[in-house]
Amino acid sequence: TLTAPAPFADETSCQCQAPHEKLTIAQARLGTPVDRPVRVYADGIFDLFHSGHARALMQAKTLFPNSYLLVGVCSDDLTHKFKGFTVMNESERYEALRHCRYVDEVIRDAPWTLTPEFLEKHKIDFVAHDDIPYSSAGSDDVYKHIKEAGMFVPTQRTEGISTSDIITRIVRDYDVYARRNLQRGYTAKELNVSFINEKKYRFQNQVDKMKEKVKNVEEKSKEFVYKVEEKSHDLIQKWEEKSREFIGNFLELFGPDGAWKQMFQERSGRMLQAFSPRQSPNSSPTRGRSPSRSPSPPWVFNKASPPSSPKAASASLSSMSEGDEDEK
């Protein structure tokens, strides 16, 4: 279990004490010699340490069954001289390598070109690096003599990730990172930003904040409208259910065959029976007796036969008067 970072080569007393016999790659792949691990060396700049670096070191560590990985890191002076300016300084790059799980030992201020004296000093058996020719320091390939000596073991590069790619992203999105760091409290002087650009970036930050607020309001408004629509849909659905229930109850009560019609018919029958009772039988004594007719008064004229002449009228009057006298 790893509990501490890898040691520096110039600070450790753990030196390889076994005789340094030259090994072939075939012997190393068999896990020999048994008295010591195969010492593999990998070097580089390791600026902005990333997964591509770690993957290369993992391959170097697992080339042989029993291996000890030494990693050489070039200093700032050599790097600036032969390659260019770095983002991280040498101390930061040394520390980044010490905390990689595949590294057993870190060699600070490693040489740009490997010499036989350096290989002998650190008892290096093999050098691991990608197989692409590395032209630098006036040489077409700085690992050419290592390959000729049979000490070179190739590793595979990880496509899509490199220190140059990361720096390119930063340069491309420089304004974004400058605005972000200004917002985090860095000064324009620390970022090497002019006065005008500082004001421009701060104004853009304010605009972005306003846009974010507007976006949040829009999202909340959409959420509110969605909830209202959902509630409205539920209310309409409930209203439709209630209306169907009401219409069904209404038709059941007042429809053509509803309960209200049946009740009305029953009450109508009862009222008809109450107003027109049943007729009495024919043997009733009241039906055999004819009702008595009261005599018409003598002064009522018969409309069908009016008096034909004045003499007849006077005769009828005299007879009426005589009748009255007889009654008296």
Coordinates of C-alpha atoms in Angstrom, one line a residue:
T1 CA 0.0 0.0 0.0
L2 CA 1.3 3.4 -0.9
T3 CA 1.6 5.7 2.1
A4 CA 4.2 8.2 0.9
P5 CA 5.2 9.9 -2.3
A6 CA 8.1 8.5 -4.3
P7 CA 11.6 9.6 -3.1
F8 CA 14.0 11.8 -4.9
A9 CA 17.1 9.9 -6.2
D10 CA 19.5 12.4 -4.7
E11 CA 18.0 12.1 -1.2
T12 CA 17.6 8.3 -0.9
S13 CA 20.1 5.8 0.3
C14 CA 18.3 3.0 -1.5
Q15 CA 20.8 2.2 -4.2
C16 CA 20.9 -0.9 -6.3
Q17 CA 23.6 -3.1 -4.7
A18 CA 23.4 -6.1 -7.0
P19 CA 25.8 -6.4 -9.9
H20 CA 24.5 -4.6 -12.9
E21 CA 24.5 -7.3 -15.6
K22 CA 23.2 -6.4 -19.0
L23 CA 19.8 -7.9 -19.7
T24 CA 17.9 -8.6 -22.9
I25 CA 14.3 -7.7 -23.3
A26 CA 13.4 -11.4 -23.5
Q27 CA 15.1 -12.0 -20.1
A28 CA 13.4 -9.1 -18.6
R29 CA 10.0 -10.3 -19.8
L30 CA 10.6 -13.6 -18.0
G31 CA 11.0 -11.7 -14.7
T32 CA 14.7 -12.3 -14.3
P33 CA 17.0 -11.6 -12.6
V34 CA 15.3 -12.8 -9.4
D35 CA 17.6 -10.9 -7.0
R36 CA 16.6 -7.4 -8.2
P37 CA 13.8 -5.8 -10.3
V38 CA 14.3 -4.5 -13.8
R39 CA 15.2 -0.9 -13.6
V40 CA 13.2 1.1 -16.2
Y41 CA 13.8 4.8 -16.9
A42 CA 11.4 7.3 -18.4
D43 CA 12.0 11.0 -18.7
G44 CA 10.2 14.1 -19.9
I45 CA 9.1 17.7 -19.0
F46 CA 5.7 16.7 -17.5
D47 CA 4.3 20.2 -17.6
L48 CA 0.6 20.4 -16.6
F49 CA 0.7 16.7 -15.6
H50 CA -2.3 15.0 -17.2
S51 CA -3.7 11.6 -17.9
G52 CA -1.5 11.1 -21.0
H53 CA 1.6 11.4 -18.8
A54 CA 0.2 9.0 -16.2
R55 CA -0.8 6.5 -18.9
A56 CA 2.7 6.5 -20.4
L57 CA 4.2 5.9 -16.9
M58 CA 1.8 3.1 -16.3
Q59 CA 2.9 1.4 -19.5
A60 CA 6.6 1.8 -18.5
K61 CA 5.9 0.4 -15.0
T62 CA 4.1 -2.7 -16.4
L63 CA 6.5 -3.5 -19.2
F64 CA 8.0 -6.3 -17.2
P65 CA 6.7 -8.5 -14.4
N66 CA 9.1 -7.1 -11.8
S67 CA 10.2 -3.6 -12.5
Y68 CA 11.4 -0.4 -10.7
L69 CA 10.4 2.8 -12.5
L70 CA 12.7 5.8 -12.3
V71 CA 11.4 9.1 -13.8
G72 CA 13.7 11.9 -14.8
V73 CA 12.3 15.4 -14.9
C74 CA 14.3 18.2 -16.7
S75 CA 14.9 21.5 -15.0
D76 CA 13.5 24.8 -16.1
D77 CA 16.8 26.0 -17.6
L78 CA 17.1 23.0 -19.9
T79 CA 13.4 23.1 -20.8
H80 CA 13.4 26.8 -21.6
K81 CA 16.6 26.4 -23.6
F82 CA 15.6 23.4 -25.8
K83 CA 11.8 23.4 -25.8
G84 CA 10.2 26.6 -24.5
F85 CA 8.5 28.3 -21.6
T86 CA 6.6 26.1 -19.1
V87 CA 3.4 26.8 -17.2
M88 CA 4.6 24.9 -14.1
N89 CA 8.0 25.5 -12.6
E90 CA 10.4 22.7 -12.0
S91 CA 9.5 22.3 -8.3
E92 CA 5.8 21.9 -9.1
R93 CA 6.6 19.4 -11.9
Y94 CA 8.9 17.4 -9.5
E95 CA 6.1 17.2 -6.9
A96 CA 3.5 16.2 -9.5
L97 CA 5.6 13.2 -10.5
R98 CA 6.3 12.1 -6.9
H99 CA 2.5 11.6 -6.4
C100 CA 1.9 9.4 -9.4
R101 CA 1.2 5.9 -8.2
Y102 CA 3.4 4.2 -10.9
V103 CA 6.6 6.1 -10.0
D104 CA 9.2 4.5 -7.7
E105 CA 11.8 7.2 -7.8
V106 CA 12.2 10.8 -9.2
I107 CA 15.4 12.1 -10.6
R108 CA 15.5 15.9 -10.5
D109 CA 17.5 17.9 -13.1
A110 CA 17.6 15.0 -15.5
P111 CA 19.8 15.4 -18.6
W112 CA 18.4 16.3 -22.0
T113 CA 20.4 13.6 -23.7
L114 CA 21.2 10.3 -21.9
T115 CA 24.9 9.6 -21.5
P116 CA 26.5 6.2 -20.7
E117 CA 27.7 7.7 -17.3
F118 CA 24.1 8.6 -16.4
L119 CA 22.8 5.2 -17.3
E120 CA 25.6 3.5 -15.3
K121 CA 25.1 5.8 -12.3
H122 CA 21.4 4.8 -11.9
K123 CA 21.8 1.2 -13.0
I124 CA 19.3 1.7 -15.8
D125 CA 18.4 -1.4 -17.8
F126 CA 15.9 0.0 -20.2
V127 CA 14.5 3.4 -21.4
A128 CA 10.8 3.7 -22.0
H129 CA 9.4 6.3 -24.4
D130 CA 7.0 6.5 -27.3
D131 CA 8.5 5.4 -30.6
I132 CA 8.1 8.7 -32.5
P133 CA 11.5 10.2 -33.2
Y134 CA 12.2 13.1 -30.8
S135 CA 14.2 15.7 -32.6
S136 CA 15.9 18.2 -30.4
A137 CA 19.3 19.7 -29.5
G138 CA 20.6 19.3 -33.0
S139 CA 19.7 15.6 -33.2
D140 CA 17.1 13.9 -35.3
D141 CA 16.3 11.6 -32.5
V142 CA 17.7 12.0 -29.0
Y143 CA 17.0 8.3 -28.3
K144 CA 18.8 7.0 -31.3
H145 CA 21.8 5.7 -29.5
I146 CA 19.6 4.0 -26.9
K147 CA 17.7 2.2 -29.6
E148 CA 20.9 1.1 -31.2
A149 CA 22.1 -0.3 -27.9
G150 CA 18.9 -2.4 -27.5
M151 CA 17.8 -0.6 -24.4
F152 CA 14.8 1.2 -25.8
V153 CA 11.2 -0.1 -25.0
P154 CA 8.4 1.8 -26.8
T155 CA 5.1 2.9 -25.2
Q156 CA 2.0 4.2 -26.8
R157 CA 0.9 7.8 -26.9
T158 CA -2.6 8.8 -25.7
E159 CA -4.3 10.6 -28.5
G160 CA -6.4 13.7 -27.8
I161 CA -4.5 14.9 -24.8
S162 CA -1.2 16.8 -24.5
T163 CA 0.3 19.8 -22.7
S164 CA 0.2 21.7 -26.0
D165 CA -3.5 21.0 -26.4
I166 CA -4.3 22.2 -22.9
I167 CA -2.3 25.5 -23.5
T168 CA -4.1 26.0 -26.8
R169 CA -7.5 25.7 -25.0
I170 CA -6.4 28.3 -22.5
V171 CA -5.1 30.7 -25.2
R172 CA -8.3 30.2 -27.2
D173 CA -10.6 30.9 -24.2
Y174 CA -8.3 33.5 -22.7
D175 CA -11.1 36.1 -22.2
V176 CA -13.3 33.5 -20.4
Y177 CA -10.5 32.6 -17.9
A178 CA -9.5 36.2 -17.4
R179 CA -13.0 37.2 -16.5
R180 CA -13.4 34.1 -14.2
N181 CA -10.3 35.0 -12.3
L182 CA -11.2 38.6 -12.0
Q183 CA -14.5 37.5 -10.6
R184 CA -12.6 35.3 -8.1
G185 CA -10.6 38.2 -6.7
Y186 CA -7.4 38.2 -8.8
T187 CA -6.2 41.7 -9.7
A188 CA -5.7 43.0 -13.2
K189 CA -2.0 43.3 -12.5
E190 CA -1.7 39.6 -11.5
L191 CA -3.5 38.7 -14.7
N192 CA -1.5 41.1 -16.8
V193 CA -4.7 42.7 -18.0
S194 CA -4.9 46.3 -19.2
F195 CA -7.2 48.9 -17.5
I196 CA -9.6 49.0 -20.5
N197 CA -9.8 45.2 -20.7
E198 CA -10.4 44.9 -17.0
K199 CA -13.4 47.3 -17.2
K200 CA -14.6 45.4 -20.3
Y201 CA -14.3 42.0 -18.5
R202 CA -16.1 43.3 -15.4
F203 CA -18.9 44.7 -17.5
Q204 CA -19.2 41.4 -19.3
N205 CA -19.4 39.6 -15.9
Q206 CA -22.3 41.9 -14.9
V207 CA -24.1 41.2 -18.2
D208 CA -23.6 37.5 -17.6
K209 CA -25.1 37.8 -14.1
M210 CA -28.1 39.6 -15.5
K211 CA -28.6 37.0 -18.2
E212 CA -28.4 34.3 -15.6
K213 CA -31.0 36.0 -13.5
V214 CA -33.3 36.4 -16.5
K215 CA -32.8 32.8 -17.4
N216 CA -33.7 31.7 -13.8
V217 CA -36.8 33.9 -14.0
E218 CA -37.8 32.4 -17.3
E219 CA -37.3 28.9 -16.0
K220 CA -39.4 29.6 -12.9
S221 CA -42.1 31.2 -15.1
K222 CA -42.1 28.1 -17.3
E223 CA -42.4 25.9 -14.3
F224 CA -45.3 28.1 -12.9
V225 CA -47.1 28.0 -16.3
Y226 CA -46.7 24.3 -16.4
K227 CA -48.1 23.9 -13.0
V228 CA -51.1 26.1 -13.8
E229 CA -51.7 24.2 -17.0
E230 CA -51.5 20.9 -15.1
K231 CA -54.0 22.3 -12.4
S232 CA -56.3 23.6 -15.2
H233 CA -56.3 20.3 -16.9
D234 CA -57.2 18.5 -13.6
L235 CA -60.0 21.1 -13.0
I236 CA -61.4 20.7 -16.5
Q237 CA -61.3 16.9 -16.1
K238 CA -63.0 17.0 -12.8
W239 CA -65.6 19.5 -14.2
E240 CA -66.3 17.2 -17.1
E241 CA -66.8 14.2 -14.7
K242 CA -69.1 16.2 -12.5
S243 CA -71.1 17.6 -15.5
R244 CA -71.5 14.1 -16.9
E245 CA -72.7 12.9 -13.5
F246 CA -75.1 15.9 -13.2
I247 CA -76.5 15.3 -16.7
G248 CA -77.0 11.6 -15.9
N249 CA -78.8 12.3 -12.7
F250 CA -81.0 14.9 -14.4
L251 CA -81.9 12.5 -17.2
E252 CA -82.6 9.8 -14.7
L253 CA -85.0 12.1 -12.8
F254 CA -86.6 14.2 -15.7
G255 CA -85.9 12.1 -18.8
P256 CA -88.6 10.4 -20.9
D257 CA -88.6 7.4 -18.6
G258 CA -87.5 9.3 -15.5
A259 CA -88.7 9.0 -12.0
W260 CA -90.4 12.4 -12.1
K261 CA -92.7 11.3 -15.0
Q262 CA -93.7 8.2 -13.2
M263 CA -94.4 10.1 -10.1
F264 CA -96.4 12.7 -12.1
Q265 CA -98.5 10.0 -13.8
E266 CA -99.3 8.4 -10.4
R267 CA -100.4 11.7 -8.9
S268 CA -102.5 12.5 -12.1
G269 CA -104.3 9.2 -11.8
R270 CA -105.1 9.8 -8.1
M271 CA -106.5 13.3 -8.9
L272 CA -108.7 11.9 -11.7
Q273 CA -110.1 9.3 -9.3
A274 CA -110.7 11.9 -6.7
F275 CA -112.7 14.2 -9.2
S276 CA -114.7 11.5 -10.9
P277 CA -115.9 8.9 -8.4
R278 CA -117.4 5.6 -9.6
Q279 CA -121.1 5.6 -10.7
S280 CA -123.7 3.9 -8.4
P281 CA -125.5 0.7 -9.6
N282 CA -128.7 0.7 -11.8
S283 CA -130.9 -0.8 -9.0
S284 CA -130.5 2.3 -6.9
P285 CA -134.0 3.7 -5.9
T286 CA -133.0 7.2 -6.8
R287 CA -132.6 6.3 -10.4
G288 CA -136.3 5.0 -10.7
R289 CA -137.8 8.1 -9.4
S290 CA -138.0 11.0 -11.9
P291 CA -137.2 14.4 -10.5
S292 CA -140.2 16.7 -9.9
R293 CA -140.4 19.5 -12.2
S294 CA -141.6 22.8 -10.9
P295 CA -144.3 24.5 -12.9
S296 CA -143.2 27.2 -15.0
P297 CA -144.7 30.5 -13.9
P298 CA -147.5 31.7 -16.0
W299 CA -145.8 34.8 -17.0
V300 CA -143.0 33.1 -18.8
F301 CA -143.6 33.3 -22.5
N302 CA -142.9 30.5 -24.8
K303 CA -140.1 31.7 -27.0
A304 CA -141.0 29.2 -29.6
S305 CA -144.6 30.5 -30.0
P306 CA -144.9 34.2 -29.5
P307 CA -148.4 35.8 -29.6
S308 CA -149.6 36.2 -33.1
S309 CA -151.7 39.3 -32.5
P310 CA -152.6 42.0 -29.9
K311 CA -155.9 40.4 -29.3
A312 CA -154.3 37.1 -28.4
A313 CA -151.9 38.8 -26.1
S314 CA -154.7 40.5 -24.3
A315 CA -156.6 37.3 -24.0
S316 CA -153.6 35.6 -22.5
L317 CA -153.2 38.4 -20.0
S318 CA -156.9 38.2 -19.0
S319 CA -156.6 34.4 -18.5
M320 CA -153.5 34.9 -16.4
S321 CA -155.3 37.4 -14.2
E322 CA -158.2 35.0 -13.8
G323 CA -155.9 32.2 -12.9
D324 CA -154.3 34.4 -10.2
E325 CA -157.7 35.2 -8.8
D326 CA -158.7 31.5 -8.6
E327 CA -155.5 30.7 -6.7
K328 CA -156.2 33.4 -4.2

